[in-house]
mmCIF file of C-alpha atoms in Angstrom:
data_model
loop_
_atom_site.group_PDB
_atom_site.id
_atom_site.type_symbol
_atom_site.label_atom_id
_atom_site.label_comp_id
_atom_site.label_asym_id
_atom_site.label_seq_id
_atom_site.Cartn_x
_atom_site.Cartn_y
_atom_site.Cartn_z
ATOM 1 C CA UNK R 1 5.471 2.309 11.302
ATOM 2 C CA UNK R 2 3.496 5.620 11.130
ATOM 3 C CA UNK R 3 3.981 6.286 7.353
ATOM 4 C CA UNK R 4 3.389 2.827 5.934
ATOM 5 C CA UNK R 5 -0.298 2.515 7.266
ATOM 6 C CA UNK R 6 -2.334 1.562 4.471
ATOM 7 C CA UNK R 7 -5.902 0.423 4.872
ATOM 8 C CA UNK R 8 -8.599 -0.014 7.772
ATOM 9 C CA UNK R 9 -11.681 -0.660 10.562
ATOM 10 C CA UNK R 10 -12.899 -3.469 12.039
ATOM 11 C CA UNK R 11 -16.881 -4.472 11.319
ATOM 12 C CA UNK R 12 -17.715 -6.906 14.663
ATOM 13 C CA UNK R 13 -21.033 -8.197 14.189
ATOM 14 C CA UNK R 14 -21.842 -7.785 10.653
ATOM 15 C CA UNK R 15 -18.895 -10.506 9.380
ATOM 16 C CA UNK R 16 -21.322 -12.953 11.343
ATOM 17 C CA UNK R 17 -24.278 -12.478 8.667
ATOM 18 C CA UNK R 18 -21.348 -13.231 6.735
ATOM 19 C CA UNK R 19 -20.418 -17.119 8.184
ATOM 20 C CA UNK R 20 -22.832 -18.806 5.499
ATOM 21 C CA UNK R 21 -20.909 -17.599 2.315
ATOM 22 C CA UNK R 22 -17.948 -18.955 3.743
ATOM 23 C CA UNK R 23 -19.069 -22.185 4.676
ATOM 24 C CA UNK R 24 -17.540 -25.829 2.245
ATOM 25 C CA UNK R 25 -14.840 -23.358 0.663
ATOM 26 C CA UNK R 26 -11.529 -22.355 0.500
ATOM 27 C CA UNK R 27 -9.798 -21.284 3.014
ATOM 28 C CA UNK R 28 -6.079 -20.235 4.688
ATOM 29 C CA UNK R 29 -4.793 -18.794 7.648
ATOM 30 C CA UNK R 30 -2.133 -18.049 9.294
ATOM 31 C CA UNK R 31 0.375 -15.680 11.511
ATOM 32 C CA UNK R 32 3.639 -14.139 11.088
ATOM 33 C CA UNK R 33 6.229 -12.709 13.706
ATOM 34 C CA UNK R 34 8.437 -10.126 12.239
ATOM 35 C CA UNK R 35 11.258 -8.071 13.726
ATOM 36 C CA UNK R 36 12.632 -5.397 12.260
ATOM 37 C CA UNK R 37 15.881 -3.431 12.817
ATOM 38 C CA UNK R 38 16.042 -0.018 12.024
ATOM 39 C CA UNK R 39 18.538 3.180 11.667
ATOM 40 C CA UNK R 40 15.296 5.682 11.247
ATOM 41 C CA UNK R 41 11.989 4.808 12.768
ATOM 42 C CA UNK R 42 10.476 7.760 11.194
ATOM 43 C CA UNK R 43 7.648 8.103 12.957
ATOM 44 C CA UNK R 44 5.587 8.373 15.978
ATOM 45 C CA UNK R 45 8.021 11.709 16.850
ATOM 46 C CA UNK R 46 10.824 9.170 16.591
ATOM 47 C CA UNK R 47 13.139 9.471 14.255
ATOM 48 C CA UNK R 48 16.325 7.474 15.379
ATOM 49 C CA UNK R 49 17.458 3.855 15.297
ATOM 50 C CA UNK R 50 15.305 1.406 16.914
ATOM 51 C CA UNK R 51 13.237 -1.788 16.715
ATOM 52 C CA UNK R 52 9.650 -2.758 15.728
ATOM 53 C CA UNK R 53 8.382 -6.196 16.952
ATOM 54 C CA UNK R 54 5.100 -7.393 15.260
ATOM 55 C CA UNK R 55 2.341 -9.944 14.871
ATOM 56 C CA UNK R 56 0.500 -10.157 11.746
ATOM 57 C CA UNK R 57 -2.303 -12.573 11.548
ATOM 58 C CA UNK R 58 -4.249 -12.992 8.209
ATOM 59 C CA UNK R 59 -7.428 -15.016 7.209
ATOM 60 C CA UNK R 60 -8.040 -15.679 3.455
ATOM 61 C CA UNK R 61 -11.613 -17.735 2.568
ATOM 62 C CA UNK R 62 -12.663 -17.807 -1.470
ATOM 63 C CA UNK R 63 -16.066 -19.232 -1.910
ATOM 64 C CA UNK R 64 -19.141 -17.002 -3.452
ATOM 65 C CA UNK R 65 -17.547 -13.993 -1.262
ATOM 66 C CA UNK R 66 -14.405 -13.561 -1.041
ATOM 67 C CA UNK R 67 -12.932 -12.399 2.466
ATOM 68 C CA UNK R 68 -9.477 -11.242 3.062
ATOM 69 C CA UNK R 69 -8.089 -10.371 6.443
ATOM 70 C CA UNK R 70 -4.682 -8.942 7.914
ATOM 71 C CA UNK R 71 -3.668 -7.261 11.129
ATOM 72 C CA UNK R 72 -0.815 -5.836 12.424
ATOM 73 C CA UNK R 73 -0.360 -5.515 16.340
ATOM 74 C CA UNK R 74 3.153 -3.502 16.288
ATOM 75 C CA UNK R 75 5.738 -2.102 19.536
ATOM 76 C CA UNK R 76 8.375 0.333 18.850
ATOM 77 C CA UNK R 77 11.333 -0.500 20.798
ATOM 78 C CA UNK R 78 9.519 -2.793 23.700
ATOM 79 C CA UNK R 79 8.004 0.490 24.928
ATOM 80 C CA UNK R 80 3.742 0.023 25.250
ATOM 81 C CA UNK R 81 3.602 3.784 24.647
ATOM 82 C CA UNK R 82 4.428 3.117 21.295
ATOM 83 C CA UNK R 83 2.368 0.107 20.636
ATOM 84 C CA UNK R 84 -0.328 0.361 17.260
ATOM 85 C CA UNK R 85 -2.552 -1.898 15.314
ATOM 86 C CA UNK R 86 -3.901 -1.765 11.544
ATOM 87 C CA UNK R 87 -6.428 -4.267 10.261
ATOM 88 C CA UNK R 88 -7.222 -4.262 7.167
ATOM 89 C CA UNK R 89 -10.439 -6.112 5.960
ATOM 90 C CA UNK R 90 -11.646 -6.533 2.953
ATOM 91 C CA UNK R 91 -14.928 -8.572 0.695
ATOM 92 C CA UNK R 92 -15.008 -9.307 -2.971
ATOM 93 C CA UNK R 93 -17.646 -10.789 -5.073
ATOM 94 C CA UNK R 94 -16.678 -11.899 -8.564
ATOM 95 C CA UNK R 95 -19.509 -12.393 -11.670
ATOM 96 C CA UNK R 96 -17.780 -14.564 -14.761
ATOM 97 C CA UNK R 97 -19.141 -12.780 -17.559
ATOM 98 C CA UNK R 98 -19.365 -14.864 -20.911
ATOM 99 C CA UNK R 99 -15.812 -15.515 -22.628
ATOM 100 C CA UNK R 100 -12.835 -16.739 -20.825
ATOM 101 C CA UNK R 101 -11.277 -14.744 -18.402
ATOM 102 C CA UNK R 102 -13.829 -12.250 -18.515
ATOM 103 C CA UNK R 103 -15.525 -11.597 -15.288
ATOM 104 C CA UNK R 104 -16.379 -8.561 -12.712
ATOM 105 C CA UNK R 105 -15.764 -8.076 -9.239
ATOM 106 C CA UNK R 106 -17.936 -6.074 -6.788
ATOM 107 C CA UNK R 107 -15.490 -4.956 -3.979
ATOM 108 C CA UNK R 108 -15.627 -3.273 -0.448
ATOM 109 C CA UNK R 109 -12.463 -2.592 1.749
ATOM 110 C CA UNK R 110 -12.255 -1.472 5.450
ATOM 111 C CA UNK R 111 -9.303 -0.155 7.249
ATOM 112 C CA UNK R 112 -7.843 1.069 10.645
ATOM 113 C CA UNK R 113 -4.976 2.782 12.439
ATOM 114 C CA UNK R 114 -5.226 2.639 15.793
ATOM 115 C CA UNK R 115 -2.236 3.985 18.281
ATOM 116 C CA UNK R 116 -3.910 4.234 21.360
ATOM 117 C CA UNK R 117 -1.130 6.520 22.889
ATOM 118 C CA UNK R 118 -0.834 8.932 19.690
ATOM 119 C CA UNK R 119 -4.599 10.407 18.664
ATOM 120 C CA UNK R 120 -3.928 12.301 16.007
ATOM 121 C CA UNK R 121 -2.751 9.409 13.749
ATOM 122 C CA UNK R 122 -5.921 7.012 14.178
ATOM 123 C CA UNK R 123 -7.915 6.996 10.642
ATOM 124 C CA UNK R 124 -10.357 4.671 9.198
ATOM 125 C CA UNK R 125 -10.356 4.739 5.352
ATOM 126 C CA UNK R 126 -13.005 2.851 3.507
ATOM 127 C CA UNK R 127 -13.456 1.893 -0.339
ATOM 128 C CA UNK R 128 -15.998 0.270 -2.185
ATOM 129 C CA UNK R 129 -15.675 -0.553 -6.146
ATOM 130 C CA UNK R 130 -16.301 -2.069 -9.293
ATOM 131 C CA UNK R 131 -13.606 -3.911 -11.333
ATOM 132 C CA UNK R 132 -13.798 -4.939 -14.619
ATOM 133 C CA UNK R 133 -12.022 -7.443 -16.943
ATOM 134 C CA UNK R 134 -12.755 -8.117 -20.809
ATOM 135 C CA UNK R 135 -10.517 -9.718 -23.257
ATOM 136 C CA UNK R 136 -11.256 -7.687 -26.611
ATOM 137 C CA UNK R 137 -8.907 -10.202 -29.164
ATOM 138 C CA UNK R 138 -5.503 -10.467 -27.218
ATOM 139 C CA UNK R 139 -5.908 -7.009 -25.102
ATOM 140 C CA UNK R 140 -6.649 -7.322 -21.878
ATOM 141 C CA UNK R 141 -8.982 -3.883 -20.655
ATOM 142 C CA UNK R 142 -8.995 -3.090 -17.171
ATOM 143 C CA UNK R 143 -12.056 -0.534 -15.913
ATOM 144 C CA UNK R 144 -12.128 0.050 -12.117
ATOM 145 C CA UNK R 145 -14.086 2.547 -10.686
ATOM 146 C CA UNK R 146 -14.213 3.168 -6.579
ATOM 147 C CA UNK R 147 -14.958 5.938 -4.483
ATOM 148 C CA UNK R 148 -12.777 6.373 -0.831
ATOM 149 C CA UNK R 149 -13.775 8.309 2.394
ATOM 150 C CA UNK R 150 -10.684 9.116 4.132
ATOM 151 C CA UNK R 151 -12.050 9.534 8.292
ATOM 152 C CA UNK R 152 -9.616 11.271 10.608
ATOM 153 C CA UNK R 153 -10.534 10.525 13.901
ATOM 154 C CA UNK R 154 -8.772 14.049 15.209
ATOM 155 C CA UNK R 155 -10.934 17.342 14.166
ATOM 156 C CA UNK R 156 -7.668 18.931 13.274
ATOM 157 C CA UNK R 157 -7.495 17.118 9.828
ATOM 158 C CA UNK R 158 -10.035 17.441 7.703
ATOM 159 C CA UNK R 159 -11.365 14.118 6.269
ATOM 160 C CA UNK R 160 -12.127 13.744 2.850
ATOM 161 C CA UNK R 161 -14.231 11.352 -0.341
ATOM 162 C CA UNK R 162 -12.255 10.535 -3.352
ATOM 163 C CA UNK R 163 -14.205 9.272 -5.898
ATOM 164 C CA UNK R 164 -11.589 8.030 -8.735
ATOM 165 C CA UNK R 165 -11.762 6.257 -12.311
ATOM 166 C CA UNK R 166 -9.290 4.092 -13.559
ATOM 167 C CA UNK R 167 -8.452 2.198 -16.864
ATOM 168 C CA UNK R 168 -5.071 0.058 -17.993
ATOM 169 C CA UNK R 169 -5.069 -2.180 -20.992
ATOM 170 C CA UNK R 170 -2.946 -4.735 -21.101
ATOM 171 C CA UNK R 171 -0.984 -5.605 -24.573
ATOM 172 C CA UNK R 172 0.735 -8.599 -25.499
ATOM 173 C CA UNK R 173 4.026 -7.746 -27.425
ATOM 174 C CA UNK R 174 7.103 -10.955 -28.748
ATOM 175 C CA UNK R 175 8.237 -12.031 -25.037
ATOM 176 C CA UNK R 176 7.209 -8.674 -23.045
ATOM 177 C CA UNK R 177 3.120 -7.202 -21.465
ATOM 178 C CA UNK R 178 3.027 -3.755 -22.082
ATOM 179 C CA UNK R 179 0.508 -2.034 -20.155
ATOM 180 C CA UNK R 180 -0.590 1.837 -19.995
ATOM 181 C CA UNK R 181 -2.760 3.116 -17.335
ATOM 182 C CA UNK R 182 -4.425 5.961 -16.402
ATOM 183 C CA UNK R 183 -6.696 7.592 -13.791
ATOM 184 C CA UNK R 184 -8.133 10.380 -12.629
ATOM 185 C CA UNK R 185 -10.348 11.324 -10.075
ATOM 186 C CA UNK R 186 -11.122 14.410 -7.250
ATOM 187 C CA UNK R 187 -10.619 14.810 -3.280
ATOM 188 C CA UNK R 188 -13.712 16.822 -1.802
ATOM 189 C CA UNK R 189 -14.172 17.990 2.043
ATOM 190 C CA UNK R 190 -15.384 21.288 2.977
ATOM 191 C CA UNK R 191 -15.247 23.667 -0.072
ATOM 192 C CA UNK R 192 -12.334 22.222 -1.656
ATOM 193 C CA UNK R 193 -12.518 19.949 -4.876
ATOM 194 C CA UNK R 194 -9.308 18.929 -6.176
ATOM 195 C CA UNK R 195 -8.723 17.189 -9.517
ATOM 196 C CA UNK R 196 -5.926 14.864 -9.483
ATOM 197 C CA UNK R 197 -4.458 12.544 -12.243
ATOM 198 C CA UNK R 198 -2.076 9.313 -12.414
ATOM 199 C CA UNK R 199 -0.528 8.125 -15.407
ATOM 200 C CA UNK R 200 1.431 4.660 -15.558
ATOM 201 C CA UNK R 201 3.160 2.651 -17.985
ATOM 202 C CA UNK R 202 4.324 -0.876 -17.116
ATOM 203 C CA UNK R 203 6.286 -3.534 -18.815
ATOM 204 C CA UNK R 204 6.669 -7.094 -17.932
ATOM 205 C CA UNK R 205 9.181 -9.455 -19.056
ATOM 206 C CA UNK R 206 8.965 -12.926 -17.901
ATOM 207 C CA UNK R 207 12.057 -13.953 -19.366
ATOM 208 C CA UNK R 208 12.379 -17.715 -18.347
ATOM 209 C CA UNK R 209 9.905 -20.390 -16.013
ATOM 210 C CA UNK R 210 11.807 -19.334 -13.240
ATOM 211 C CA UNK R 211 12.771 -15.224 -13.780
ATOM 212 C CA UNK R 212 10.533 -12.671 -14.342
ATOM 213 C CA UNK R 213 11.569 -8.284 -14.524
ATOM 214 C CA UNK R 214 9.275 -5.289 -14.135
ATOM 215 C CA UNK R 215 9.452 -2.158 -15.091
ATOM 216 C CA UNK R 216 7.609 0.885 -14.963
ATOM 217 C CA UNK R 217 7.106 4.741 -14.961
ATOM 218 C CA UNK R 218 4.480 6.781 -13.039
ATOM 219 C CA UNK R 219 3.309 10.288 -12.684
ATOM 220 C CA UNK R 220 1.304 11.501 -10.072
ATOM 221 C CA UNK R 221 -0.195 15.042 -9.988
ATOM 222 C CA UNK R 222 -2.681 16.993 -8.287
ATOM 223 C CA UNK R 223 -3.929 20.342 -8.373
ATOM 224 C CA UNK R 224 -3.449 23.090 -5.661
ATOM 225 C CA UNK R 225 -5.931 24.115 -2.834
ATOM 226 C CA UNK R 226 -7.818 27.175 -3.416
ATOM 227 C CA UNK R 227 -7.454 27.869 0.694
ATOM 228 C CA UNK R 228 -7.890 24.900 2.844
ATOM 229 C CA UNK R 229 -6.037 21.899 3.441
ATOM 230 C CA UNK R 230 -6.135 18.595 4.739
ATOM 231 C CA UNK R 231 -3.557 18.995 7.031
ATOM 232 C CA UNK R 232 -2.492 22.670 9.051
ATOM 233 C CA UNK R 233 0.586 23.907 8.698
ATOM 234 C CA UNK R 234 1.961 22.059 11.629
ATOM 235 C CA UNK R 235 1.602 19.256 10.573
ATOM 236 C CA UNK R 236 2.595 19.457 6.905
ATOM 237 C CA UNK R 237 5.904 17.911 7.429
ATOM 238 C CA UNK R 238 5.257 15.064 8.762
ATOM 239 C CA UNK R 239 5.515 11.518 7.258
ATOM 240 C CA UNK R 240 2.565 9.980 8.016
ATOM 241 C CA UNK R 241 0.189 12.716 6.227
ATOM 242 C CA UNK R 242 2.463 12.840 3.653
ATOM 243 C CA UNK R 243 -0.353 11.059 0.873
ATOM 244 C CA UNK R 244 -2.169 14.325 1.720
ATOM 245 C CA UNK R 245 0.238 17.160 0.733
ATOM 246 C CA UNK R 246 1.907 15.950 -2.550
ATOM 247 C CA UNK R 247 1.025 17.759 -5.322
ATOM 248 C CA UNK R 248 3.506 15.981 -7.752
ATOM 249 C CA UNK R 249 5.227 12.731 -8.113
ATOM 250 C CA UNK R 250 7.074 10.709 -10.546
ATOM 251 C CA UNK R 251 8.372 7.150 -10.182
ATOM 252 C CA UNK R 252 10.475 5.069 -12.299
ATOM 253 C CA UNK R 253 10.802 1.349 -10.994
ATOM 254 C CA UNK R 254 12.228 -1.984 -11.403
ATOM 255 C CA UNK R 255 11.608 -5.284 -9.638
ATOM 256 C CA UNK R 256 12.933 -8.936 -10.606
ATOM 257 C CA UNK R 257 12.296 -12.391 -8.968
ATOM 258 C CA UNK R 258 14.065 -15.238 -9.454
ATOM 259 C CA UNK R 259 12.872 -18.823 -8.222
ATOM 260 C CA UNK R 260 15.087 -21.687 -6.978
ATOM 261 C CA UNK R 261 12.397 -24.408 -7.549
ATOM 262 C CA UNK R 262 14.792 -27.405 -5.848
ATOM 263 C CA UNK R 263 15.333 -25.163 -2.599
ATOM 264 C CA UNK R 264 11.853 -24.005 -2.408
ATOM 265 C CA UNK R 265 12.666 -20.363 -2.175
ATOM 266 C CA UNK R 266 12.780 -17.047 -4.106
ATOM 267 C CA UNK R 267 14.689 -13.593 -4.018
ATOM 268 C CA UNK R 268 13.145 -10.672 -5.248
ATOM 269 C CA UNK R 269 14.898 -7.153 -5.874
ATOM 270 C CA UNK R 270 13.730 -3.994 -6.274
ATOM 271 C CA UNK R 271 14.556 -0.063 -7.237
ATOM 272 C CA UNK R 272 12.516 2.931 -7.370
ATOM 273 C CA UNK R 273 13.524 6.084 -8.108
ATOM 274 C CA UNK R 274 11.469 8.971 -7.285
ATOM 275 C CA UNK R 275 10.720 12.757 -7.360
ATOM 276 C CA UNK R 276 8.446 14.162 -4.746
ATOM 277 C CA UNK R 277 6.698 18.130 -4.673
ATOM 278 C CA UNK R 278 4.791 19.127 -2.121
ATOM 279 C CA UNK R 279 2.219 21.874 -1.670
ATOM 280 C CA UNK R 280 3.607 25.552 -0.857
ATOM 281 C CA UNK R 281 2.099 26.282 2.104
ATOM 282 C CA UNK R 282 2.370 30.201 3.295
ATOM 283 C CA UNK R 283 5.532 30.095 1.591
ATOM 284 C CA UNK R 284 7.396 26.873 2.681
ATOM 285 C CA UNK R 285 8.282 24.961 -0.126
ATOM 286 C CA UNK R 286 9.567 21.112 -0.188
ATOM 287 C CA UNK R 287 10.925 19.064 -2.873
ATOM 288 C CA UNK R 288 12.675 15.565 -2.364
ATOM 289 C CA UNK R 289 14.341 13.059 -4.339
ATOM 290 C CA UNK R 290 16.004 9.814 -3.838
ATOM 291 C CA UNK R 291 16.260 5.672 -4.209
ATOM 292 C CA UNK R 292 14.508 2.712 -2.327
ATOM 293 C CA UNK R 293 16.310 -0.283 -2.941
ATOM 294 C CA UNK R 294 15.048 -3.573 -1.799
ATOM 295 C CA UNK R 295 16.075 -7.432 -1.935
ATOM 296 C CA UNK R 296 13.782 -10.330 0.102
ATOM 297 C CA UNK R 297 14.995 -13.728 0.558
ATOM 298 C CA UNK R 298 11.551 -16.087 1.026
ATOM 299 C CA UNK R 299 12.073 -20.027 1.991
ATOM 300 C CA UNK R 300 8.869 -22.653 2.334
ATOM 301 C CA UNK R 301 10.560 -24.589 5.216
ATOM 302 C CA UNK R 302 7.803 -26.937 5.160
ATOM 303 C CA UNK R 303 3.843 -26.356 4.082
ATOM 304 C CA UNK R 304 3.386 -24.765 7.217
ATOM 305 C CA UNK R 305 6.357 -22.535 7.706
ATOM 306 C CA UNK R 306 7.511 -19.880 5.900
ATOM 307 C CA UNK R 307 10.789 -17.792 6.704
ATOM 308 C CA UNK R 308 11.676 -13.971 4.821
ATOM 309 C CA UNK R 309 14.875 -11.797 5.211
ATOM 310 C CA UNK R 310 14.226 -8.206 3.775
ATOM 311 C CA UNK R 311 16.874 -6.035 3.513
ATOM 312 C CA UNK R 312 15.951 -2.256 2.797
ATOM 313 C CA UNK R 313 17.851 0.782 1.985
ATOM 314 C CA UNK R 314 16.055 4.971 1.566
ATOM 315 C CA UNK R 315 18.573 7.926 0.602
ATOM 316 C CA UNK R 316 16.550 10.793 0.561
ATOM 317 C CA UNK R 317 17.785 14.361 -0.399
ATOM 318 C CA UNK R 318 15.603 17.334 0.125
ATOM 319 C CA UNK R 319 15.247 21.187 0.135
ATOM 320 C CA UNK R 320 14.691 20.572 3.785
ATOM 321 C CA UNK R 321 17.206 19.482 6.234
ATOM 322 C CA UNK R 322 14.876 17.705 8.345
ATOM 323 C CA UNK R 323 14.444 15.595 5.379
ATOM 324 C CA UNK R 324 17.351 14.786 3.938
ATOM 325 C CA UNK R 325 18.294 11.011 5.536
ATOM 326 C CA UNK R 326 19.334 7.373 4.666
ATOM 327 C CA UNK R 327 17.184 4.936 6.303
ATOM 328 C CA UNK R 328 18.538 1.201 6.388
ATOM 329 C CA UNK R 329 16.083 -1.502 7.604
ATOM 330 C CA UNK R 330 16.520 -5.552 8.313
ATOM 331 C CA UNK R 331 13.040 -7.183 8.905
ATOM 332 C CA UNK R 332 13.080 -10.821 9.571
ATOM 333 C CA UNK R 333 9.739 -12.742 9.252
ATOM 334 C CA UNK R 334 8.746 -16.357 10.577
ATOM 335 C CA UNK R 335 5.345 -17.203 9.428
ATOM 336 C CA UNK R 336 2.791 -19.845 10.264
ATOM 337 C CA UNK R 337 0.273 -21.434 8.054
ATOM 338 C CA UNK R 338 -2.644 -23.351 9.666
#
């Protein structure tokens, strides 16, 4: 739905000057149909129960360019007035450097939001990168650097670059991966330049061949607007520019998946608690706080068919009544592999 857009725009011709990279390699494709069954649509202007029917196809090709593909053509409740589409695109080039497991990747990523019926929520939001990875003895250092442009088709949001720096290192301890990260980087449109910062520790566990836990602690913050802001004040509460008006967050998660080799299938869980702040804006205040709870169910029918059950659960409290909601979703996914 509206708030979990994430990434991008279409490129037509130019993917055919493309077609000779990706010629004698490795390739997959495929399509999924999900329904999903919801208590809160949250979004669009809709905020009750309803349905979301979808197709998602994806292309993945690895050769001397990587290309990654996935789309999602979407219908809220059977109703064409609420029909959207997101594709997300993006290209990769990897250099091994000399040692092994050392190598860096050159990366670009396009992607679109499209509801043809609701204008103010179509975006394009492009990346490009550099990604970095050195052993250094048994530590594993991470170096990513990337700058964003954020493009709101609307002239009532104010679109935005975000260049951003980012470093983790990743640390072997007896059966556990520890790994701090940190970045830090600024959002600039107009006049405004805002410094923000993230700050992330993560430790893995796998614990036997077939289990595996996760856990990990994040702070977001950013600093305040001198006058202007992405969004007006009308539209500050709502979900999907939500990215755009947080100026804190902290997260503290777990996740765990468990394969059952003989049955061909895996269940993986996951909790996240959270604490939101948003920007005051001429005096209106928000905080929330809450738990997402997830569990999936995946099966590999056969090599070409793929079934998921996903089972979701949102309480969120907030010092706004609008916000304060439990949101309960059942997706079921069939997916095709060509």
């Amino acid at each position: 739905m509206a708030r979990a857009i994430s990434k991008i725009l279409s490129t037509g011709g130019a993917i055919l000057l493309l077609l000779p990279f990706f010629a004698y390699s490795y390739s997959i494709e495929g399509v999924s149909f999900a329904y999903n069954l919801t208590n809160n649509v949250n979004g669009f202007d809709l905020s009750g129960g309803g349905q979301v029917a979808s197709l998602r196809p994806y292309v993945f090709n690895e050769s001397s360019v990587t290309f990654n593909y996935n789309g999602d053509f979407s219908m809220i409740d059977f109703n064409p007035t609420n029909f959207y589409m997101a594709n997300n695109l993006g290209l990769a080039k990897t250099l091994l450097l000399r040692g092994v497991g050392n190598r860096n990747t050159l990366y670009a990523g396009l992607y679109s939001f499209y509801a043809p019926s609701y204008t103010l929520y179509n975006i394009a939001d492009i990346i490009a990168g550099d990604s970095l990875n050195m052993y250094i003895g048994n530590l594993l250092l991470s170096p990513d650097a990337r700058i964003r442009y954020k493009y709101f088709y609307t002239s009532l949001i104010k679109s935005y670059y975000e260049p951003r720096l980012k470093t983790a290192v990743r640390i072997p301890l007896p059966y556990t991966y520890f790994t701090p990260k940190l970045e830090g980087g600024f959002k600039i449109y107009e006049q405004e330049f805002i410094p923000f910062y993230t700050a992330e520790a993560q430790i893995f566990l796998p614990l036997t061949i077939d289990l595996s836990v996760a856990t990990w602690f994040t702070l977001n913050m950013a600093s305040h607007p001198d006058s202007e802001y992405v969004t007006p004040i009308q539209y500050v509460d709502d979900p999907f520019f939500e990215e755009e008006n947080i100026s804190e967050r902290y997260e503290l998660g777990l996740y765990a998946t468990k394969a059952f080799v003989r049955q061909r299938a895996f269940i993986e869980a996951r909790t996240t608690l959270f604490r939101k702040l948003f920007y005051d804006m001429e005096g209106m205040g928000r905080e929330d706080e809450g738990i997402q709870v997830s569990l999936q169910y995946t099966r590999f029918v056969s090599s070409t068919f793929v079934f998921y059950a996903k089972f979701s659960t949102l309480f969120n409290s907030s010092t706004v009544n609008d916000f304060d909601f439990v949101k309960n979703d059942l997706e079921l996914i069939f997916e095709l592999i060509f």
